[in-house]
C-alpha positions as semicolon CSV with decimal commas, in nm:
position;residue;x (nm);y (nm);z (nm)
1;W;-0,179;-1,351;-1,590
2;W;0,056;-1,083;-1,717
3;K;0,221;-1,079;-2,055
4;E;0,490;-0,811;-2,030
5;D;0,663;-0,583;-1,784
6;E;0,417;-0,298;-1,842
7;T;0,147;-0,476;-1,639
8;A;0,091;-0,301;-1,305
9;W;0,254;-0,510;-1,032
10;C;0,196;-0,321;-0,706
11;G;-0,043;-0,592;-0,580
12;T;0,214;-0,859;-0,659
13;F;0,473;-0,678;-0,445
14;I;0,231;-0,644;-0,154
15;A;0,129;-1,013;-0,185
16;H;0,494;-1,120;-0,182
17;C;0,556;-0,923;0,138
18;L;0,244;-1,061;0,306
19;K;0,321;-1,420;0,206
20;A;0,682;-1,387;0,326
21;S;0,540;-1,274;0,663
22;G;0,293;-1,563;0,681
23;V;-0,013;-1,339;0,628
24;V;-0,299;-1,452;0,406
25;T;-0,346;-1,251;0,087
26;P;-0,669;-1,157;-0,091
27;K;-0,807;-1,407;-0,340
28;F;-0,718;-1,180;-0,632
29;W;-0,392;-1,050;-0,482
30;M;-0,273;-0,926;-0,821
31;R;-0,560;-0,672;-0,832
32;A;-0,487;-0,367;-0,620
33;L;-0,850;-0,283;-0,548
34;D;-0,920;-0,636;-0,415
35;Y;-0,715;-0,551;-0,104
36;S;-1,016;-0,347;0,016
37;N;-1,236;-0,658;0,021
38;Y;-1,059;-0,847;0,300
39;R;-0,935;-0,802;0,654
40;T;-0,988;-0,493;0,869
41;K;-1,074;-0,148;0,734
42;L;-0,919;0,134;0,939
43;D;-1,053;0,484;0,994
44;K;-0,707;0,633;0,947
45;P;-0,360;0,515;0,845
46;A;-0,148;0,308;1,081
47;Y;0,216;0,207;1,046
48;G;0,231;-0,101;0,821
49;C;-0,124;-0,083;0,692
50;I;-0,203;-0,118;0,324
51;A;-0,330;0,196;0,155
52;V;-0,565;0,140;-0,141
53;K;-0,640;0,401;-0,404
54;K;-0,815;0,421;-0,736
55;R;-0,631;0,549;-1,039
56;S;-0,697;0,574;-1,408
57;G;-0,709;0,217;-1,538
58;G;-0,734;0,043;-1,201
59;G;-0,592;0,087;-0,855
60;H;-0,275;0,106;-0,651
61;V;-0,169;-0,045;-0,316
62;T;0,124;0,049;-0,097
63;F;0,237;0,019;0,267
64;V;0,212;0,323;0,495
65;V;0,547;0,362;0,676
66;G;0,541;0,718;0,809
67;K;0,471;1,078;0,730
68;T;0,664;1,393;0,654
69;S;0,678;1,699;0,878
70;T;0,428;1,858;0,638
71;G;0,178;1,573;0,683
72;K;0,228;1,378;0,358
73;L;0,209;1,000;0,398
74;V;0,532;0,816;0,322
75;C;0,447;0,490;0,150
76;L;0,665;0,197;0,043
77;G;0,536;0,007;-0,254
78;G;0,606;-0,170;-0,578
79;N;0,543;-0,029;-0,923
80;Q;0,596;0,323;-0,794
81;G;0,800;0,478;-1,072
82;N;0,843;0,121;-1,207
83;M;1,040;0,015;-0,898
84;V;1,007;-0,056;-0,527
85;C;1,050;0,282;-0,359
86;Y;0,907;0,540;-0,124
87;A;0,639;0,775;-0,253
88;L;0,459;1,067;-0,091
89;Y;0,081;1,091;-0,094
90;N;-0,194;1,293;0,067
91;E;-0,408;1,089;0,304
92;S;-0,708;1,192;0,093
93;D;-0,557;1,016;-0,212
94;F;-0,664;0,681;-0,067
95;E;-1,007;0,521;-0,052
96;D;-0,913;0,268;0,217
97;F;-0,652;0,186;0,478
98;M;-0,656;-0,187;0,546
99;W;-0,496;-0,388;0,827
100;Y;-0,345;-0,719;0,719
101;G;-0,138;-0,782;1,031
102;A;-0,131;-1,099;1,240
103;T;-0,380;-0,937;1,481
104;L;-0,734;-0,822;1,401
105;A;-0,640;-0,456;1,447
106;P;-0,317;-0,261;1,482
107;A;-0,183;-0,172;1,825
108;A;-0,268;0,185;1,926
109;Y;0,093;0,306;1,894
110;R;0,093;0,222;1,519
111;Y;-0,139;0,519;1,457
112;N;0,140;0,750;1,574
113;L;0,324;0,752;1,240
114;P;0,696;0,825;1,258
115;I;0,818;1,148;1,098
116;L;1,055;1,058;0,815
117;K;1,302;1,309;0,675
118;N;1,477;1,332;0,339
119;V;1,215;1,134;0,148
120;L;1,222;1,318;-0,181
121;A;0,996;1,108;-0,405
122;T;0,701;1,335;-0,474
123;Q;0,573;1,213;-0,809
124;V;0,568;0,853;-0,920
125;T;0,378;0,670;-1,188
126;E;0,171;0,372;-1,077
127;A;0,105;0,207;-1,409
């Protein structure tokens, strides 16, 4: 469905990770915003959940893997600065936090996000 390397591929990265883990992907896994249409919506981020946000021209999806000591979410995703990398976001940047784990909901301890240090990526492009 894509024609060149300028097509946003964050959803493709997330789908690859889910498939490699044996987790079912959304029907339109290549579309970031479609990740909000399936599985379990969370009230707040949990370790390993998928964060979904709108952006100019579409959406973006990334995994939540921690937070900084100042409260920024540390997210691991594809097509962040045209690579797979960590990026820092405000929790309010996201419309949804979705659970795609093997269970219906994350274990309670996953809401206690680890504090990650020395994550310097503060601005990344998502297109």
